[in-house]
XYZ file of N, CA and C in Angstrom:
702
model
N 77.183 153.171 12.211
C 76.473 154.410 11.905
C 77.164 155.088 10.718
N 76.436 155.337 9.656
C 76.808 155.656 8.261
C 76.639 157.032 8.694
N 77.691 158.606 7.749
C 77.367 159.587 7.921
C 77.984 160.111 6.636
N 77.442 160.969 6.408
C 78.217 162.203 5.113
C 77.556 163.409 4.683
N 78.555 164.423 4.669
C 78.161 165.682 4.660
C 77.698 166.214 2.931
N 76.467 166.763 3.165
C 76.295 167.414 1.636
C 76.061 168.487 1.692
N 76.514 169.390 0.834
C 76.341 171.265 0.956
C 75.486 171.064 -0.285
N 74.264 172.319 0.849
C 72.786 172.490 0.051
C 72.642 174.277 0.172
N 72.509 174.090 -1.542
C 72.386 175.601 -1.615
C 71.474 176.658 -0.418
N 71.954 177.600 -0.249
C 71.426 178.782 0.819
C 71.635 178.404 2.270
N 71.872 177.021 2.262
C 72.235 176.444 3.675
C 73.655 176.028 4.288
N 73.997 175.363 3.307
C 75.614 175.299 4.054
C 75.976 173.372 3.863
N 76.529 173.415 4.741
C 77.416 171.814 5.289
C 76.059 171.427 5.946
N 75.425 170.098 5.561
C 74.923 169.754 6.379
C 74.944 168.020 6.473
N 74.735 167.596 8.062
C 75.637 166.435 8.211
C 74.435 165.498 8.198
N 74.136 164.222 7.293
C 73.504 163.230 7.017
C 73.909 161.991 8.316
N 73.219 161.414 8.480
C 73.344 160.594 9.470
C 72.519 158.726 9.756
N 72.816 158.186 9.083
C 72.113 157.206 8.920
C 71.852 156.520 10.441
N 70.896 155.723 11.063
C 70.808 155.442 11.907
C 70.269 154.169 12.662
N 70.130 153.041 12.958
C 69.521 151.935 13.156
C 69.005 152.058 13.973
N 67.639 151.765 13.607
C 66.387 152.253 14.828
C 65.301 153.268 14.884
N 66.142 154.264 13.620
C 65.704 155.577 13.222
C 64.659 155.082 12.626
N 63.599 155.766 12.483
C 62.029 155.627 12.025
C 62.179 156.474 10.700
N 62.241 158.080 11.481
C 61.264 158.882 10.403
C 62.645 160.035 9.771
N 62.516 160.526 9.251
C 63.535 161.679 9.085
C 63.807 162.549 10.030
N 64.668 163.218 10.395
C 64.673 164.169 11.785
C 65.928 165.527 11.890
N 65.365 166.616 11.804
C 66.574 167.676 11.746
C 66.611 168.537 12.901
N 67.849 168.613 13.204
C 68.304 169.249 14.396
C 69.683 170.208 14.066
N 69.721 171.013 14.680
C 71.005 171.983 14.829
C 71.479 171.709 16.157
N 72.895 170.967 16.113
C 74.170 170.793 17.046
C 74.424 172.007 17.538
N 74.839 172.289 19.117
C 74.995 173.435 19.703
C 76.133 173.922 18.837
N 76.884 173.637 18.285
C 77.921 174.492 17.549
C 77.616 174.673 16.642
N 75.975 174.620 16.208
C 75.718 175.200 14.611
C 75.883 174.203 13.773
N 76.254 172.926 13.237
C 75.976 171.988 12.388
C 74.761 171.193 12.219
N 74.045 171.637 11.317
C 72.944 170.682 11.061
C 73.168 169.507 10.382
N 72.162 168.971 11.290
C 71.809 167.467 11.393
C 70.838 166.819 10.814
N 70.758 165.738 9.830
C 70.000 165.096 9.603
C 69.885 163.533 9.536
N 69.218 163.404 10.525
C 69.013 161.573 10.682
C 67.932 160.869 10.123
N 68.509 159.814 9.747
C 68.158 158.924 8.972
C 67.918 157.541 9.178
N 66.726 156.377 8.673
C 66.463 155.752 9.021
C 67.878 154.684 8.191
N 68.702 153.589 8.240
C 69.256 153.387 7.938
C 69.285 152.453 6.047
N 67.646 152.358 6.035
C 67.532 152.068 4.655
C 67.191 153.221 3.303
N 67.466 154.384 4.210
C 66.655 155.504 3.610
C 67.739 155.790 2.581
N 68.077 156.380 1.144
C 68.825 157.188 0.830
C 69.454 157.886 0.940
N 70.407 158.751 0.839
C 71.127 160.157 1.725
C 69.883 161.256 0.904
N 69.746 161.200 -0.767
C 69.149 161.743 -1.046
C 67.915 162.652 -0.528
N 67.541 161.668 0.192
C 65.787 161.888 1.002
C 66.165 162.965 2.001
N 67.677 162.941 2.627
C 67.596 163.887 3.541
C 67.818 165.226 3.258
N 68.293 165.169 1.924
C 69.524 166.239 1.391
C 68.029 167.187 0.965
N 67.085 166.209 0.411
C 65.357 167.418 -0.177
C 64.748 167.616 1.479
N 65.118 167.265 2.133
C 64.275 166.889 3.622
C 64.503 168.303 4.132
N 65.791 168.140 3.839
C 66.883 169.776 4.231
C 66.512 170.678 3.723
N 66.792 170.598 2.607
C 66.243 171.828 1.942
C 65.095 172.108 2.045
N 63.870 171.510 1.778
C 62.445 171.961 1.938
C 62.285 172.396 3.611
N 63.197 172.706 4.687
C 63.199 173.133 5.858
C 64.120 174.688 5.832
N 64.403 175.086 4.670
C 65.807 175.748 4.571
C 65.380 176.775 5.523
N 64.238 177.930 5.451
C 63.588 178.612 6.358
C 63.646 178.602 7.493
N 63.741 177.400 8.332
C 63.197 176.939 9.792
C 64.834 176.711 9.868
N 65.726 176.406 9.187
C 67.239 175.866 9.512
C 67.869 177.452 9.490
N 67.617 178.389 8.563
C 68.396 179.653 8.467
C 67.906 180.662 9.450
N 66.707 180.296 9.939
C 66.260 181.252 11.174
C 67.105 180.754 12.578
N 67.008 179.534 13.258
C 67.688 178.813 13.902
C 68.759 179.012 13.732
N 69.779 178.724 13.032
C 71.143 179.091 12.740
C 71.435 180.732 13.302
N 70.743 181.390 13.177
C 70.889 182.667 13.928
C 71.009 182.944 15.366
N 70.086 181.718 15.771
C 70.416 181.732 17.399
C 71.729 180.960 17.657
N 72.540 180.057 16.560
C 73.679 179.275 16.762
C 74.842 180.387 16.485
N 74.566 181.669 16.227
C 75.786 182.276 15.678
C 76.491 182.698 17.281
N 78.206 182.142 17.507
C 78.799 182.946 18.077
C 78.369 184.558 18.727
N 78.699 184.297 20.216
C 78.416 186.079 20.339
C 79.604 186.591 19.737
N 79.291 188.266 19.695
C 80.839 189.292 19.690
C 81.196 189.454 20.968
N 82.888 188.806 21.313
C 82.874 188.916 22.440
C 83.547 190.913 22.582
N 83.410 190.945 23.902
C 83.436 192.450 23.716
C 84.686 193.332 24.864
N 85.089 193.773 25.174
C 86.259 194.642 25.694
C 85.542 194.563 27.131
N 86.383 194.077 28.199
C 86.196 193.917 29.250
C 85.110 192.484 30.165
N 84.875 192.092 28.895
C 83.901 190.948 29.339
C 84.250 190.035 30.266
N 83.464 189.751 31.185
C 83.599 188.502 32.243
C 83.794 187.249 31.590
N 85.194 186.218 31.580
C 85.027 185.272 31.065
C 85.334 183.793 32.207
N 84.408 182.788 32.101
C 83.728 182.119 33.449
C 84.271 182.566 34.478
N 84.687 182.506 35.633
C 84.640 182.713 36.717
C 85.576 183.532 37.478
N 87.020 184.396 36.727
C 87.724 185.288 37.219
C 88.516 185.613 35.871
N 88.051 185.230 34.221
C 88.993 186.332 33.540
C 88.303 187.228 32.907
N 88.995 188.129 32.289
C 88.505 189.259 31.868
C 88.998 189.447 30.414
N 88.202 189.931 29.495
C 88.485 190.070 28.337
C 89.278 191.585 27.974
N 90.572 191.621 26.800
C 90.421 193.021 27.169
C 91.304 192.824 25.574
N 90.604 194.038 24.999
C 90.964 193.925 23.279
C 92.073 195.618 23.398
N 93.396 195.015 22.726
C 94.081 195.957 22.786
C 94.578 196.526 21.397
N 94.343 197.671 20.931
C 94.462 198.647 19.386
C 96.115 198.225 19.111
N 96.788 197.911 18.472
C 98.310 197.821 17.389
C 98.150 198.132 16.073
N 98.205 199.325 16.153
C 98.714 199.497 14.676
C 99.519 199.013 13.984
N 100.473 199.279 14.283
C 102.017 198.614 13.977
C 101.838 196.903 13.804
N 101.359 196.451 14.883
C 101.111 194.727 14.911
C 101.133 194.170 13.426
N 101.871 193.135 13.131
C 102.284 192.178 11.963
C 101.196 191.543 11.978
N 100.837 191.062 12.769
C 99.593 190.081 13.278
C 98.927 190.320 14.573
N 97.483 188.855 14.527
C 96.345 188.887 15.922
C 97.174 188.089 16.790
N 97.097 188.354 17.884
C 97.401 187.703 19.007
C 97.116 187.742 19.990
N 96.813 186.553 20.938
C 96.109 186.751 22.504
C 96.737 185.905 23.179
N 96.883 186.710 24.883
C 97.652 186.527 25.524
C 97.125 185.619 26.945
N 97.163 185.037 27.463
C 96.340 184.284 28.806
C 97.182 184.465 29.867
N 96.269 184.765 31.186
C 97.252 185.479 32.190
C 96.671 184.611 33.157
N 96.850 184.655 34.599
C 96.270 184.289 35.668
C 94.566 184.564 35.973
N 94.484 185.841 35.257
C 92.633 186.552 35.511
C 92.558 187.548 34.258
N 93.362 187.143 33.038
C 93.288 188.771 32.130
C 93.344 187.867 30.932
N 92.905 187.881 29.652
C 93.145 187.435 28.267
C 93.009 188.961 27.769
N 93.879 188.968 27.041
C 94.432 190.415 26.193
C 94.909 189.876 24.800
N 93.815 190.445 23.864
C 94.170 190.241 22.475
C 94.653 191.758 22.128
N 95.820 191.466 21.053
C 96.829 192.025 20.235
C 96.187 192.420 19.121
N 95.664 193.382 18.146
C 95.505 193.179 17.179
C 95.875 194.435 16.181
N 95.923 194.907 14.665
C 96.200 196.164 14.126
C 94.386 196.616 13.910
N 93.403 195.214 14.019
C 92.511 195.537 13.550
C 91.287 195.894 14.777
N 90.052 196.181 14.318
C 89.124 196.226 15.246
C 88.726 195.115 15.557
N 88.073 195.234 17.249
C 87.993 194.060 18.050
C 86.552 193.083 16.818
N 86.028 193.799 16.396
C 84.443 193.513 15.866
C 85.017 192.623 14.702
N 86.461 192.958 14.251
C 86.794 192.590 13.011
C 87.284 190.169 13.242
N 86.491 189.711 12.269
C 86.313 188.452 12.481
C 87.392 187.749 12.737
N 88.587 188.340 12.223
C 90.139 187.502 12.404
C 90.448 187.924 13.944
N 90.374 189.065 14.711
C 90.150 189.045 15.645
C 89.142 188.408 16.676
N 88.028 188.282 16.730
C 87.157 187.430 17.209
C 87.204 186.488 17.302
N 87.956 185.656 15.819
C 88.190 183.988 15.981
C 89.581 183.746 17.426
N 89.996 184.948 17.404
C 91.818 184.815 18.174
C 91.016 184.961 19.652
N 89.975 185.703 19.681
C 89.683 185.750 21.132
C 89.042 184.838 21.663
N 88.187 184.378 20.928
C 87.102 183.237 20.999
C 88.316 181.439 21.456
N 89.204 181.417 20.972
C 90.040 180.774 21.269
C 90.832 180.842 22.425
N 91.136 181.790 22.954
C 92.078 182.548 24.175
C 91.021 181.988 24.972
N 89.549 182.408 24.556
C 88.500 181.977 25.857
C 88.200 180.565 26.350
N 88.244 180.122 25.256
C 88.627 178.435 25.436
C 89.109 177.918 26.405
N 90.586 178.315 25.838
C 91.702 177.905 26.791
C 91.668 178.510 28.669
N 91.064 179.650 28.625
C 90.286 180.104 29.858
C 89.597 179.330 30.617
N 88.458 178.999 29.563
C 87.250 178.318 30.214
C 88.114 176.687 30.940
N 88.660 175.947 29.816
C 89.383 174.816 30.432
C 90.658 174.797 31.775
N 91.389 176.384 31.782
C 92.329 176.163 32.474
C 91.650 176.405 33.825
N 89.875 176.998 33.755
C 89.542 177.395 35.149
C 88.853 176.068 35.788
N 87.817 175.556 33.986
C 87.343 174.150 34.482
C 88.239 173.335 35.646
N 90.230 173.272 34.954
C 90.496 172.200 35.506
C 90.955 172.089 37.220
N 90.789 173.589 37.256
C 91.407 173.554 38.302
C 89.990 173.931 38.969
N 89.134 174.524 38.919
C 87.941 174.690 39.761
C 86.874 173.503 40.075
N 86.461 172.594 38.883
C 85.713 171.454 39.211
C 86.447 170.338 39.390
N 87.266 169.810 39.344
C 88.263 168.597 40.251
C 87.756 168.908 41.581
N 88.180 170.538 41.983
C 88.333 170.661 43.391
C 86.749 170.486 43.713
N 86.014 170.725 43.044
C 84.214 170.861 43.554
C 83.709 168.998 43.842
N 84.368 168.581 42.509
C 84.116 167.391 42.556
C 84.744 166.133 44.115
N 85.588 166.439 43.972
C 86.422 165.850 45.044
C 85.477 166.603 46.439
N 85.142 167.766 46.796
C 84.117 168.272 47.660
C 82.998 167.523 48.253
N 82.427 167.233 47.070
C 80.936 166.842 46.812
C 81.148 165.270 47.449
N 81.966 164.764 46.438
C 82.566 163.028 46.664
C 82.752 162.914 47.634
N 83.277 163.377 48.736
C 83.912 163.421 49.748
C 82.845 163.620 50.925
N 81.914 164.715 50.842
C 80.840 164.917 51.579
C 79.325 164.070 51.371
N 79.243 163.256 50.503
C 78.379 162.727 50.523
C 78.742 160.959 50.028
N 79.915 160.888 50.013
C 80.354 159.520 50.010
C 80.130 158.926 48.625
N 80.192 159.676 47.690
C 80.189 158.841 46.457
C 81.229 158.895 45.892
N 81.462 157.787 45.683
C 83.345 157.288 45.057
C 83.137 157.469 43.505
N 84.189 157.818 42.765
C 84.540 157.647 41.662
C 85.757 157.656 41.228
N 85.848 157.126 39.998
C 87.419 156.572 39.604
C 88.319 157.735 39.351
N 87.672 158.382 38.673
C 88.498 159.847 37.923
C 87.993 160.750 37.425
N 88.350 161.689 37.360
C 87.733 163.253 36.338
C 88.049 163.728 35.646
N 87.644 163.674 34.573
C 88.395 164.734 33.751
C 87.572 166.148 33.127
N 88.175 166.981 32.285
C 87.389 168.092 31.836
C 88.010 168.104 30.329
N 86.822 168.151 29.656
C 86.928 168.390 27.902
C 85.652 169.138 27.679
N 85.880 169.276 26.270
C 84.727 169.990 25.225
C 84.177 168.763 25.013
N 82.607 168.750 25.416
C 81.432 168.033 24.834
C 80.349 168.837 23.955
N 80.014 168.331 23.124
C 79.128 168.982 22.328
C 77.421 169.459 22.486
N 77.347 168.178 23.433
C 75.897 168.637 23.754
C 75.557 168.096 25.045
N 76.766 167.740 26.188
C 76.251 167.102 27.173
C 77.323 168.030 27.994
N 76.240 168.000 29.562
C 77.172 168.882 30.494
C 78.333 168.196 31.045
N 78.224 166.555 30.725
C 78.889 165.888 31.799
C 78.194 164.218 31.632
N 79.218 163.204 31.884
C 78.852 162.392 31.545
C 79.796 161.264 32.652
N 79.153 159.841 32.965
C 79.851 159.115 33.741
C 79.719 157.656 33.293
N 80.783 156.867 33.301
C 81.583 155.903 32.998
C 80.920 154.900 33.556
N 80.963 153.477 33.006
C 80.313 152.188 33.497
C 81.330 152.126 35.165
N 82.633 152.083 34.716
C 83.511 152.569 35.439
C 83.786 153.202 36.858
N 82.846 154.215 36.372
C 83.149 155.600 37.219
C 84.162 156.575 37.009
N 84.393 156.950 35.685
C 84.906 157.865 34.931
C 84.079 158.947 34.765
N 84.312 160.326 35.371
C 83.472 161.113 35.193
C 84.114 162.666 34.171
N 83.562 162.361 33.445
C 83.933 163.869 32.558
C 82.878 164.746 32.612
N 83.250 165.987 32.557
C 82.538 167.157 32.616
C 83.199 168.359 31.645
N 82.033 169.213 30.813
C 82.296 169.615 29.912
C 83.009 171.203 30.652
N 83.842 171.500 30.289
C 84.312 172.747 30.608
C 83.920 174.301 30.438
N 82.355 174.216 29.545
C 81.804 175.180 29.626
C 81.014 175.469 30.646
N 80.694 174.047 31.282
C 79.991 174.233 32.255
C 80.695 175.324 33.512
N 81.816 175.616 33.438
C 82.551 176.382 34.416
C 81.900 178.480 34.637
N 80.983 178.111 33.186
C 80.494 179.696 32.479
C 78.921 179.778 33.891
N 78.140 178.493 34.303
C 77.153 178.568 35.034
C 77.306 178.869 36.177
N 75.892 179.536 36.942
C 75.888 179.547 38.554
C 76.382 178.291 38.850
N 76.976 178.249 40.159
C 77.439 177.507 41.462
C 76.315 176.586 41.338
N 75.034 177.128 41.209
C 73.982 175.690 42.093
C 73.747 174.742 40.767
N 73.887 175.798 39.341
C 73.817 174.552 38.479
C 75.244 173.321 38.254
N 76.245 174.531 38.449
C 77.459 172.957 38.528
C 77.191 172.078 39.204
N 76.650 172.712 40.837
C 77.206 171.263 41.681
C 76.088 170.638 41.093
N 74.527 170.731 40.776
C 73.873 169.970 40.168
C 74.110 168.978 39.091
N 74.780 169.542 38.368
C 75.395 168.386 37.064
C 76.520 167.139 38.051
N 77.129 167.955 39.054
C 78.387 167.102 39.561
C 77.518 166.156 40.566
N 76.572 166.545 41.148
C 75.531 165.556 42.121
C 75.203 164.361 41.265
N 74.302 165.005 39.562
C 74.064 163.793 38.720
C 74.813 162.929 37.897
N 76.320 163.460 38.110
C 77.065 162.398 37.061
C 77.550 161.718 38.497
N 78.136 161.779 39.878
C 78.248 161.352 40.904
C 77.148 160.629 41.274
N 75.959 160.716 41.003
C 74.705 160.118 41.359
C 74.659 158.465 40.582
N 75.342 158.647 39.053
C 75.079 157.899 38.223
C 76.140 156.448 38.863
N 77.341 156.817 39.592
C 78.511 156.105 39.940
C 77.610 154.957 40.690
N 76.485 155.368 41.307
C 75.230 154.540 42.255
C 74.263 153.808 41.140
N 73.525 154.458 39.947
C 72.743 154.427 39.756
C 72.710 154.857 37.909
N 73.254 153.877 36.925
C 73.860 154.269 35.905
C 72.373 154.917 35.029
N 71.438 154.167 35.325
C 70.230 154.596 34.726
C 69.254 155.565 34.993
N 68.162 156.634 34.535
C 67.802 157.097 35.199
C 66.446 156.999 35.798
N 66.339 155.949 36.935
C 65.773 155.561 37.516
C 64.703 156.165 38.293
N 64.022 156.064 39.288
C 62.942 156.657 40.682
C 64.809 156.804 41.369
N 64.997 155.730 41.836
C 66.038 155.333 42.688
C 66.884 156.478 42.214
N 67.405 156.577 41.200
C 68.445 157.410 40.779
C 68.548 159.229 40.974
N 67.058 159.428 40.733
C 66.620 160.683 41.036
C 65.991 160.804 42.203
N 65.697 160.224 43.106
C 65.204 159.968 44.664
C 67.272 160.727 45.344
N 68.172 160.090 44.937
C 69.314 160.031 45.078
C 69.864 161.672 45.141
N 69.265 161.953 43.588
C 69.769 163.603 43.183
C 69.071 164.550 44.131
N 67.668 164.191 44.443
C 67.028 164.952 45.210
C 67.312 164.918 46.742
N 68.018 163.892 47.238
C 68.278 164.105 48.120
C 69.410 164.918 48.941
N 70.067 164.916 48.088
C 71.592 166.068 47.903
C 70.971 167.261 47.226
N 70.072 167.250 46.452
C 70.064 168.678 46.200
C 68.877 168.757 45.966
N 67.874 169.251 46.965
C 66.587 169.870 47.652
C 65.661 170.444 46.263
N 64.773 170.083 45.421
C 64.514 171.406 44.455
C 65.349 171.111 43.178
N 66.121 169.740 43.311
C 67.096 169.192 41.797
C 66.109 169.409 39.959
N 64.322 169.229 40.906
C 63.871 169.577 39.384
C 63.863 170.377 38.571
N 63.568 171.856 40.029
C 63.879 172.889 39.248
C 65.407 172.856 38.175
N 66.141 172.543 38.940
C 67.921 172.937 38.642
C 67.769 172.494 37.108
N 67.444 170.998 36.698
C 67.130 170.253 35.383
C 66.418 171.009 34.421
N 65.789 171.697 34.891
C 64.506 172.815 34.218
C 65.663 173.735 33.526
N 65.548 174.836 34.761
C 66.282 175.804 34.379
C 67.733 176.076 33.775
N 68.249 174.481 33.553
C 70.011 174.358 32.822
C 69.691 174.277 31.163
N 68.483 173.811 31.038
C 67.592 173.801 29.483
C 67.860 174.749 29.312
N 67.877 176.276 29.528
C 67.902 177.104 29.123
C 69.110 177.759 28.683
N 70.330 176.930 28.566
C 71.557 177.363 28.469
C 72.713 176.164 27.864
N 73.079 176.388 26.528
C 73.721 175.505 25.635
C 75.081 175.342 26.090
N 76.038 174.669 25.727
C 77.245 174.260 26.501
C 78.195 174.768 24.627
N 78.162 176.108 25.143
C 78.956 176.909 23.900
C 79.382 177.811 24.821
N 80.438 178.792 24.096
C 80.713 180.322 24.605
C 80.025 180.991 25.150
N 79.783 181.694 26.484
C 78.207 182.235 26.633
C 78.875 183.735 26.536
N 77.641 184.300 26.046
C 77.673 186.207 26.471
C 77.965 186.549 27.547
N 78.641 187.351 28.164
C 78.374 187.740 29.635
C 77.088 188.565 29.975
C-alpha cells in the first residue's frame, strides 16, 4: 500500500493512499481529523490531490465537526476523573498533574488558551488509559469468565477508528476511549471482540452469538455509530 501526504491550499495535510482493489476515488476524514484520500492503485497521486481540492467545501465544513472540544474546569473525565484548570501567574510554564480521580493543570495562562489545552488534552489521555487499564481487563475477565469464552490476552491502546479488535489468536485489544461510554455499550464491544474468539467472521452464527449475551445487541451497534473513539465532551 503506497501513501503520501500533499498540502492543498485552504485545506491542509492531506493523506493520499493508493490501494489494490480500489475502484473509484474516495475521501474520508479519520476520526482525528486527517483527510483521506484513496486511490485506485494505477491512478496518479495527482488525480487525488484535484479530487481534494474540488471537495475543499465538503472537507472544511466536516473538519469542523473533527475539531477537538475545549476541555473545561471541572469536567468529568471517563469514569472517576475530574478536570480542574488552576490560574499561576508566577508559573515558568504549563503543567498537568494526574492523581487517583483529579487531573489539575498548572498554567500562567488561560484555560481557553491552546498551549494549555494541548497540556490538558494529554493529562486526559493518560486518564482515559490508566482507567481503561485497570477497568476493562477487570470487565473483560467478567464477561470471559461468565459466559465461557476464552481468550489469550488483553490489552488497551489508542485505535484510530476501531473500538476494539480480536486476534486470529485470541488477542484482544480494546481502544481506551472506549472507557468515555455507557456500561451497556462497553460490555457490548467486549461481548463482540469475545464473540469473534468463536467466530472470527461476521457471520448469522457470529451475531446469533452476540445476541445471545446481549438481548437488543442491534440496537447497541446502532446507537455506538453515534460516537467517535476521540476525546469526548462531557
Amino acid at each position: 500500500m503506497a501513501r503520501k501526504i500533499a498540502n492543498i491550499d485552504g485545506i491542509g495535510n492531506v493523506l493520499l493512499v493508493k490501494r489494490r482493489g480500489t475502484k473509484n476515488l474516495r475521501l474520508s476524514i479519520q476520526p482525528d481529523g486527517q483527510v483521506r484520500v484513496g486511490l485506485p492503485a494505477w491512478a496518479p497521486y495527482s488525480a487525488g490531490i484535484r479530487f481534494a481540492a474540488s471537495r475543499s467545501k465538503w472537507i472544511t465544513d466536516n473538519l469542523q465537526l473533527h475539531k477537538p472540544p475545549v476541555l473545561r474546569h471541572g469536567q468529568r473525565i471517563g469514569k472517576f476523573h475530574n478536570l480542574t484548570f488552576r490560574s499561576k501567574p508566577d508559573a515558568k510554564r504549563t503543567y498537568a498533574t494526574l492523581r487517583t480521580n483529579t487531573i489539575t493543570v498548572v498554567s500562567p495562562f488561560q484555560p481557553t488558551d491552546l498551549i494549555v489545552q494541548k497540556a490538558a488534552r494529554k493529562a486526559c489521555e493518560k486518564a482515559l488509559k490508566k482507567e481503561a487499564d485497570l477497568l476493562l481487563d477487570r470487565r473483560v475477565q467478567e464477561i470471559s469468565s461468565r459466559q465461557g469464552l476464552r481468550y489469550k490476552n488483553m490489552r488497551v491502546k489508542r485505535l484510530k477508528s476501531r473500538w476494539g479488535s480480536c486476534s486470529q489468536d485470541g488477542l484482544i485489544t480494546l481502544n481506551y476511549y472506549l472507557i468515555q461510554l455507557p456500561w451497556e455499550l462497553i460490555d457490548y464491544v467486549i461481548v463482540h471482540e469475545l464473540a469473534h474468539t468463536q467466530h472470527l467472521d461476521h457471520s448469522r452464527d457470529f451475531w446469533d452469538l452476540v445476541e445471545s449475551i446481549i438481548p437488543g445487541a442491534k440496537g447497541h451497534r446502532k446507537t455506538i455509530r453515534n460516537y467517535r473513539p476521540v476525546l469526548l465532551p462531557s
